[in-house]
Coordinates of C-alpha atoms in Angstrom, one line a residue:
X1 CA -54.4 -7.9 292.5
X2 CA -57.4 -10.2 292.0
X3 CA -56.0 -12.1 289.0
X4 CA -58.6 -12.9 286.4
X5 CA -57.9 -14.9 283.2
X6 CA -59.4 -14.3 279.8
X7 CA -62.2 -16.3 278.4
X8 CA -60.7 -16.8 275.0
X9 CA -57.3 -17.5 273.5
X10 CA -57.4 -14.7 270.9
X11 CA -59.1 -11.3 270.5
X12 CA -59.4 -8.8 267.7
X13 CA -58.4 -6.0 269.9
X14 CA -56.5 -6.0 273.2
X15 CA -56.5 -2.7 275.2
X16 CA -53.7 -2.4 277.8
X17 CA -55.1 -0.2 280.5
X18 CA -58.7 0.1 281.6
X19 CA -58.8 3.7 283.0
X20 CA -60.5 6.5 281.2
X21 CA -58.8 6.2 277.8
X22 CA -59.2 2.4 277.6
X23 CA -62.8 2.6 278.8
X24 CA -63.7 5.3 276.3
X25 CA -62.2 3.3 273.4
X26 CA -63.7 0.1 274.5
X27 CA -67.2 1.6 274.7
X28 CA -66.9 3.3 271.3
X29 CA -65.8 0.0 269.8
X30 CA -68.9 -1.6 271.3
X31 CA -71.0 1.2 269.8
X32 CA -69.7 0.8 266.2
X33 CA -72.2 -1.1 264.1
X34 CA -69.5 -2.2 261.7
X35 CA -67.5 -4.0 264.4
X36 CA -68.4 -7.3 265.9
X37 CA -65.0 -8.5 267.0
X38 CA -63.8 -9.5 270.5
X39 CA -62.3 -6.8 272.7
X40 CA -60.2 -7.6 275.8
X41 CA -59.3 -4.8 278.3
X42 CA -56.4 -5.7 280.6
X43 CA -56.2 -3.6 283.7
X44 CA -53.6 -4.2 286.4
X45 CA -55.7 -2.6 289.2
X46 CA -59.5 -2.6 288.9
X47 CA -59.8 -0.3 292.0
X48 CA -58.1 2.4 289.8
X49 CA -56.9 3.8 293.2
X50 CA -53.6 5.2 291.9
X51 CA -54.8 5.9 288.3
X52 CA -54.6 9.4 286.8
X53 CA -58.4 9.1 286.2
X54 CA -59.1 9.0 290.0
X55 CA -56.7 11.8 290.8
X56 CA -58.2 14.2 288.3
X57 CA -59.5 17.8 288.7
X58 CA -62.7 16.6 286.9
X59 CA -63.0 19.7 284.9
X60 CA -63.1 20.6 281.2
X61 CA -62.2 23.7 279.2
X62 CA -62.3 25.0 275.7
X63 CA -59.5 27.5 276.3
X64 CA -56.7 25.9 274.2
X65 CA -54.5 27.5 271.6
X66 CA -55.1 24.9 269.0
X67 CA -58.4 24.6 267.2
X68 CA -58.4 20.8 267.2
X69 CA -58.0 20.7 271.0
X70 CA -60.9 23.2 271.3
X71 CA -63.2 21.0 269.2
X72 CA -62.2 17.9 271.2
X73 CA -63.4 19.6 274.3
X74 CA -66.6 20.8 272.6
X75 CA -67.4 17.2 271.8
X76 CA -66.7 16.2 275.4
X77 CA -69.2 18.8 276.6
X78 CA -71.9 17.6 274.3
X79 CA -71.2 14.0 275.3
X80 CA -71.4 14.7 279.0
X81 CA -74.6 16.7 278.7
X82 CA -76.2 14.0 276.5
X83 CA -74.7 10.9 278.1
X84 CA -78.0 9.0 278.4
X85 CA -78.8 9.6 274.7
X86 CA -75.3 8.6 273.6
X87 CA -75.5 5.4 275.6
X88 CA -78.8 4.4 274.1
X89 CA -81.4 6.0 276.3
X90 CA -81.1 3.7 279.3
X91 CA -83.1 5.4 282.0
X92 CA -80.6 4.2 284.7
X93 CA -78.0 6.5 283.2
X94 CA -78.0 9.9 285.0
X95 CA -78.7 13.1 283.2
X96 CA -75.4 15.1 283.7
X97 CA -74.5 18.7 283.4
X98 CA -71.4 20.9 283.5
X99 CA -71.0 23.3 286.4
X100 CA -69.8 26.1 284.2
X101 CA -67.8 28.4 286.5
X102 CA -65.2 28.7 283.8
X103 CA -61.5 28.7 283.7
X104 CA -59.9 32.1 284.6
X105 CA -56.4 32.5 283.0
X106 CA -54.6 35.4 284.6
X107 CA -51.7 37.3 282.9
X108 CA -49.3 39.4 284.8
X109 CA -47.2 40.5 281.8
X110 CA -47.8 41.8 278.3
X111 CA -46.3 38.8 276.6
X112 CA -48.7 36.4 278.2
X113 CA -51.6 38.8 277.7
X114 CA -50.8 38.6 274.0
X115 CA -50.9 34.8 274.2
X116 CA -54.4 35.0 275.8
X117 CA -55.5 37.4 273.0
X118 CA -54.3 35.0 270.3
X119 CA -55.8 32.0 272.0
X120 CA -59.1 33.8 272.4
X121 CA -59.3 34.5 268.6
X122 CA -58.7 30.7 267.9
X123 CA -61.3 29.7 270.5
X124 CA -64.0 32.2 269.2
X125 CA -63.5 31.0 265.6
X126 CA -64.1 27.5 266.8
X127 CA -67.4 28.6 268.5
X128 CA -66.2 29.0 272.1
X129 CA -67.6 31.9 274.2
X130 CA -64.2 33.1 275.6
X131 CA -64.0 36.7 276.7
X132 CA -61.1 38.8 277.8
X133 CA -61.3 40.9 280.9
X134 CA -59.3 43.9 282.1
X135 CA -58.2 43.9 285.8
X136 CA -61.0 46.3 286.6
X137 CA -63.5 44.0 284.9
X138 CA -62.1 41.0 286.8
X139 CA -62.4 42.9 290.1
X140 CA -66.0 44.0 289.3
X141 CA -67.1 40.4 288.5
X142 CA -65.0 38.7 291.2
X143 CA -64.3 41.1 294.0
X144 CA -62.2 38.6 296.0
X145 CA -59.3 38.6 293.6
X146 CA -56.2 40.7 294.1
X147 CA -55.7 42.2 290.6
X148 CA -52.9 44.7 291.4
X149 CA -50.3 42.8 289.4
X150 CA -52.5 41.7 286.5
X151 CA -52.6 42.8 282.9
X152 CA -55.4 40.7 281.5
X153 CA -57.7 37.7 282.2
X154 CA -59.5 35.2 280.0
X155 CA -62.6 33.2 280.9
X156 CA -65.3 31.1 279.2
X157 CA -68.5 30.5 281.1
X158 CA -70.1 28.2 278.6
X159 CA -69.4 24.4 278.9
X160 CA -66.3 25.0 280.9
X161 CA -66.0 23.8 284.5
X162 CA -66.7 20.7 286.6
X163 CA -68.4 17.5 285.5
X164 CA -69.1 14.1 286.9
X165 CA -66.2 12.1 285.3
X166 CA -66.8 9.2 287.6
X167 CA -70.3 8.7 286.3
X168 CA -69.1 8.7 282.7
X169 CA -66.3 6.3 283.5
X170 CA -68.5 3.9 285.3
X171 CA -71.2 3.9 282.6
X172 CA -68.7 3.4 279.8
X173 CA -67.4 0.3 281.5
X174 CA -70.9 -1.0 282.5
X175 CA -72.3 -0.4 279.0
X176 CA -69.3 -1.9 277.2
X177 CA -69.5 -5.0 279.4
X178 CA -73.2 -5.4 278.6
X179 CA -72.3 -5.4 274.9
X180 CA -69.7 -8.0 275.3
X181 CA -66.4 -6.2 276.0
X182 CA -64.3 -8.3 278.4
X183 CA -62.5 -6.7 281.3
X184 CA -59.9 -8.6 283.4
X185 CA -57.7 -7.6 286.3
X186 CA -54.3 -8.8 285.2
X187 CA -51.1 -7.4 283.8
X188 CA -49.5 -7.5 280.4
X189 CA -45.9 -8.5 281.0
X190 CA -44.7 -9.2 277.5
X191 CA -45.7 -8.1 274.0
X192 CA -44.7 -10.8 271.4
X193 CA -44.0 -9.8 267.8
X194 CA -43.6 -11.8 264.7
X195 CA -40.0 -12.7 263.6
X196 CA -39.7 -9.6 261.4
X197 CA -40.8 -7.4 264.3
X198 CA -43.5 -5.8 262.2
X199 CA -46.6 -7.0 264.0
X200 CA -47.7 -7.9 267.5
X201 CA -48.9 -11.5 267.5
X202 CA -49.8 -11.9 271.2
X203 CA -49.3 -10.7 274.7
X204 CA -48.2 -12.6 277.8
X205 CA -50.2 -12.0 281.0
X206 CA -48.8 -12.0 284.5
X207 CA -50.8 -15.2 285.2
X208 CA -48.9 -16.9 282.3
X209 CA -51.5 -17.0 279.5
X210 CA -50.4 -16.1 276.0
X211 CA -53.3 -14.3 274.3
X212 CA -53.3 -13.7 270.5
X213 CA -54.5 -10.3 269.1
X214 CA -55.2 -8.6 265.9
X215 CA -54.5 -5.1 267.2
X216 CA -53.0 -3.8 270.4
X217 CA -53.8 -0.5 272.0
X218 CA -51.5 1.1 274.6
X219 CA -53.8 3.0 276.9
X220 CA -51.7 2.5 280.1
X221 CA -51.5 6.1 281.3
X222 CA -48.3 7.1 283.1
X223 CA -47.0 3.5 282.4
X224 CA -47.2 4.0 278.7
X225 CA -43.5 3.9 278.0
X226 CA -43.2 0.6 279.9
X227 CA -45.9 -1.0 277.8
X228 CA -44.3 0.3 274.6
X229 CA -40.9 -0.9 275.5
X230 CA -42.3 -4.5 275.6
X231 CA -42.8 -4.1 271.8
X232 CA -39.3 -2.5 271.3
X233 CA -40.8 1.0 271.0
X234 CA -39.7 4.2 272.9
X235 CA -42.2 7.0 273.5
X236 CA -41.5 10.3 275.4
X237 CA -44.1 9.7 278.2
X238 CA -43.2 9.6 281.9
X239 CA -45.0 10.0 285.2
X240 CA -44.8 13.4 286.7
X241 CA -46.1 14.1 290.2
X242 CA -48.9 16.6 290.7
X243 CA -50.2 17.6 294.1
X244 CA -53.8 18.4 295.1
X245 CA -55.4 19.8 298.2
X246 CA -59.0 20.3 299.3
X247 CA -59.5 23.1 301.8
X248 CA -62.2 25.0 303.6
X249 CA -62.2 28.8 304.1
X250 CA -63.0 30.5 307.3
X251 CA -64.7 33.1 305.1
X252 CA -66.1 31.3 302.0
X253 CA -66.4 33.3 298.8
X254 CA -69.8 34.8 298.0
X255 CA -69.9 33.3 294.5
X256 CA -68.4 30.5 292.5
X257 CA -64.7 30.5 292.1
X258 CA -63.6 29.9 288.5
X259 CA -60.8 27.4 288.0
X260 CA -58.2 30.1 288.4
X261 CA -54.7 29.6 286.8
X262 CA -52.5 32.0 288.6
X263 CA -49.4 33.3 286.8
X264 CA -47.3 31.2 289.2
X265 CA -48.9 28.0 287.8
X266 CA -50.9 27.3 291.0
X267 CA -54.6 26.6 290.1
X268 CA -57.6 26.6 292.4
X269 CA -61.3 26.2 291.8
X270 CA -64.7 25.9 293.4
X271 CA -65.5 22.6 295.0
X272 CA -68.8 23.3 296.7
X273 CA -70.1 23.7 300.2
X274 CA -67.5 26.3 301.1
X275 CA -64.6 24.1 300.0
X276 CA -62.1 24.6 297.2
X277 CA -59.6 22.4 295.4
X278 CA -56.2 23.6 294.4
X279 CA -53.1 22.0 292.8
X280 CA -49.6 22.5 291.7
X281 CA -46.1 21.1 291.6
X282 CA -42.6 21.8 292.7
X283 CA -40.2 23.9 290.6
X284 CA -38.0 20.9 290.2
X285 CA -40.3 18.5 288.3
X286 CA -38.6 15.2 287.5
X287 CA -40.0 11.9 286.3
X288 CA -40.9 9.7 289.3
X289 CA -41.3 6.0 289.9
X290 CA -44.7 4.5 288.8
X291 CA -45.6 3.7 292.5
X292 CA -44.3 7.0 294.0
X293 CA -47.3 8.9 295.4
X294 CA -45.5 10.4 298.4
X295 CA -46.7 13.9 299.4
X296 CA -44.3 16.9 299.6
X297 CA -45.6 18.5 302.7
X298 CA -43.3 21.5 302.4
X299 CA -44.8 22.5 299.1
X300 CA -48.1 23.7 300.7
X301 CA -46.5 25.9 303.3
X302 CA -43.7 27.3 301.1
X303 CA -45.5 27.8 297.8
X304 CA -49.1 26.9 297.3
X305 CA -50.7 28.6 300.3
X306 CA -48.7 31.9 300.0
X307 CA -49.8 32.1 296.3
X308 CA -53.5 31.5 297.2
X309 CA -53.5 34.0 300.0
X310 CA -51.8 36.6 297.8
X311 CA -54.3 36.1 294.9
X312 CA -57.4 35.7 297.1
X313 CA -56.8 37.4 300.5
X314 CA -59.8 35.6 302.0
X315 CA -57.8 32.4 301.7
X316 CA -55.4 33.6 304.4
X317 CA -57.5 31.6 306.9
X318 CA -58.1 28.2 305.5
X319 CA -57.9 24.6 306.7
X320 CA -56.7 21.7 304.6
X321 CA -59.2 18.8 304.6
X322 CA -57.5 16.3 302.3
X323 CA -54.4 16.1 300.1
X324 CA -52.9 13.7 297.7
X325 CA -50.3 13.2 295.0
X326 CA -51.2 11.8 291.5
X327 CA -49.4 11.4 288.2
X328 CA -49.6 13.1 284.9
X329 CA -48.8 10.9 281.9
X330 CA -46.4 13.6 280.7
X331 CA -45.4 13.8 277.1
X332 CA -42.0 15.4 277.3
X333 CA -41.9 16.0 273.5
X334 CA -44.8 18.5 273.2
X335 CA -47.3 17.9 276.0
X336 CA -50.0 16.6 273.6
X337 CA -51.6 13.2 273.0
X338 CA -49.8 10.5 271.1
X339 CA -52.2 8.5 269.0
X340 CA -52.5 6.3 266.0
X341 CA -50.3 3.4 264.7
X342 CA -46.6 2.9 265.2
X343 CA -44.6 3.5 262.0
X344 CA -43.0 0.0 262.0
X345 CA -45.0 -2.2 264.3
X346 CA -48.1 -1.8 262.2
X347 CA -50.8 -3.1 264.6
X348 CA -49.5 -1.4 267.7
X349 CA -51.5 1.7 268.5
X350 CA -51.1 4.6 271.0
X351 CA -53.4 6.6 273.2
X352 CA -50.9 8.2 275.5
X353 CA -49.2 11.3 276.9
X354 CA -52.1 13.6 277.6
X355 CA -50.1 15.7 280.1
X356 CA -53.0 16.5 282.4
X357 CA -55.9 17.1 280.0
X358 CA -56.8 13.5 279.2
X359 CA -60.0 13.2 281.1
X360 CA -61.7 16.1 279.3
X361 CA -60.4 14.7 276.0
X362 CA -61.4 11.1 276.6
X363 CA -64.8 11.1 274.7
X364 CA -63.3 12.4 271.5
X365 CA -60.0 10.5 271.8
X366 CA -61.8 7.2 272.5
X367 CA -64.2 7.8 269.6
X368 CA -61.4 8.6 267.2
X369 CA -59.3 5.7 268.3
X370 CA -62.2 3.3 267.8
X371 CA -62.8 4.7 264.4
X372 CA -59.2 4.2 263.3
X373 CA -59.0 0.7 264.7
X374 CA -62.1 -0.4 262.9
X375 CA -62.1 1.7 259.7
X376 CA -58.4 2.6 259.3
X377 CA -59.4 6.3 259.1
X378 CA -61.2 9.0 261.2
X379 CA -64.9 9.6 260.5
X380 CA -65.5 12.5 262.8
X381 CA -62.6 14.7 264.0
X382 CA -59.3 14.2 262.1
X383 CA -56.8 13.2 264.8
X384 CA -53.9 12.6 262.4
X385 CA -51.9 15.6 263.8
X386 CA -51.5 13.6 267.0
X387 CA -50.1 10.5 265.3
X388 CA -46.9 8.9 266.5
X389 CA -45.1 9.7 263.3
X390 CA -44.7 13.3 264.4
X391 CA -42.4 12.1 267.2
X392 CA -40.2 10.4 264.7
X393 CA -40.2 13.4 262.4
X394 CA -39.6 15.9 265.2
X395 CA -42.9 17.9 264.4
X396 CA -44.1 19.3 267.7
X397 CA -47.7 20.4 268.2
X398 CA -47.5 23.9 269.8
X399 CA -50.2 24.1 272.5
X400 CA -49.7 27.2 274.6
X401 CA -52.5 26.4 277.1
X402 CA -51.1 23.5 279.1
X403 CA -51.6 23.6 282.8

């Protein structure tokens, strides 16, 4: 760690974690004309080498079962396609697009087919272009699939696919810094509350400084529970290991491969240039140590590759080019975001637990969090269903489309 110290002794808002969620929130704070306070982003590793942000699939979808999640992704698509306009028209900012090869959900039983039908109705009502496909229709459009065991498929070819998340992340940070947001490489090692325990007064950094704050945002990804515990708060977020592989095929497919979610849970997508990216996890899926990124080399041979070769026979002859393990910030309660203020520590805020779909939700989540921090309410999408209080009250968000 290249330890950096803050320029000031106090800040209006301190953000713990500078990866995609922290960066999004910091930028939207800098873009709010009603806010002129100081913002400090504390990130323990500015290389972001082991962050979930850097281990992402870098794709977005609108195929969720809840309307709010659909609309969150629709804003993400608009933001990405209009990044330069959103960031003020700076001509250095690239014009981005979405490679809309779509997500292909495959059902091999009637029960899951019914789920896809219900989800499609929600998505279409929200304006998504989701379409259902019979096995024969899937085979006609994508001849490389083995459809013998399938009942139904679901795909959306509009604003659903791969995007340049790194460019968005980089420009959020660069633009926010230009507007006065301060980023430091350091670590929050203590969260200090008032005697009543009802407010955060300051944080202690690994380098020893005690920095006062008006509000504190936990945006520390898979380490979210560790950050919350410093304030005496428990949240159901833990690191779960997810494995990824990039491979080339001896016989590349003759058209784009949608991000295919096999009934087994293995997913695979187009990567370009005759290469493909796939991912999955072991059947036993425990929480892991924050620094555990060890690969399970048996998983590929025993599970991932056999599934790929069965679903897409052309993938019987493939060569792995790279592989890695990353972490989901896994919300064990209901697999959805935890946002908003704590119920007792009134100036402690959450942006945690995205369970694998955080990157695509980061534009709307950062915007909403910035709105709530500045205005005490949401001015665009109402994110209150994701607030922490649902954890206390035992109210789960039922989202059937978690990968």
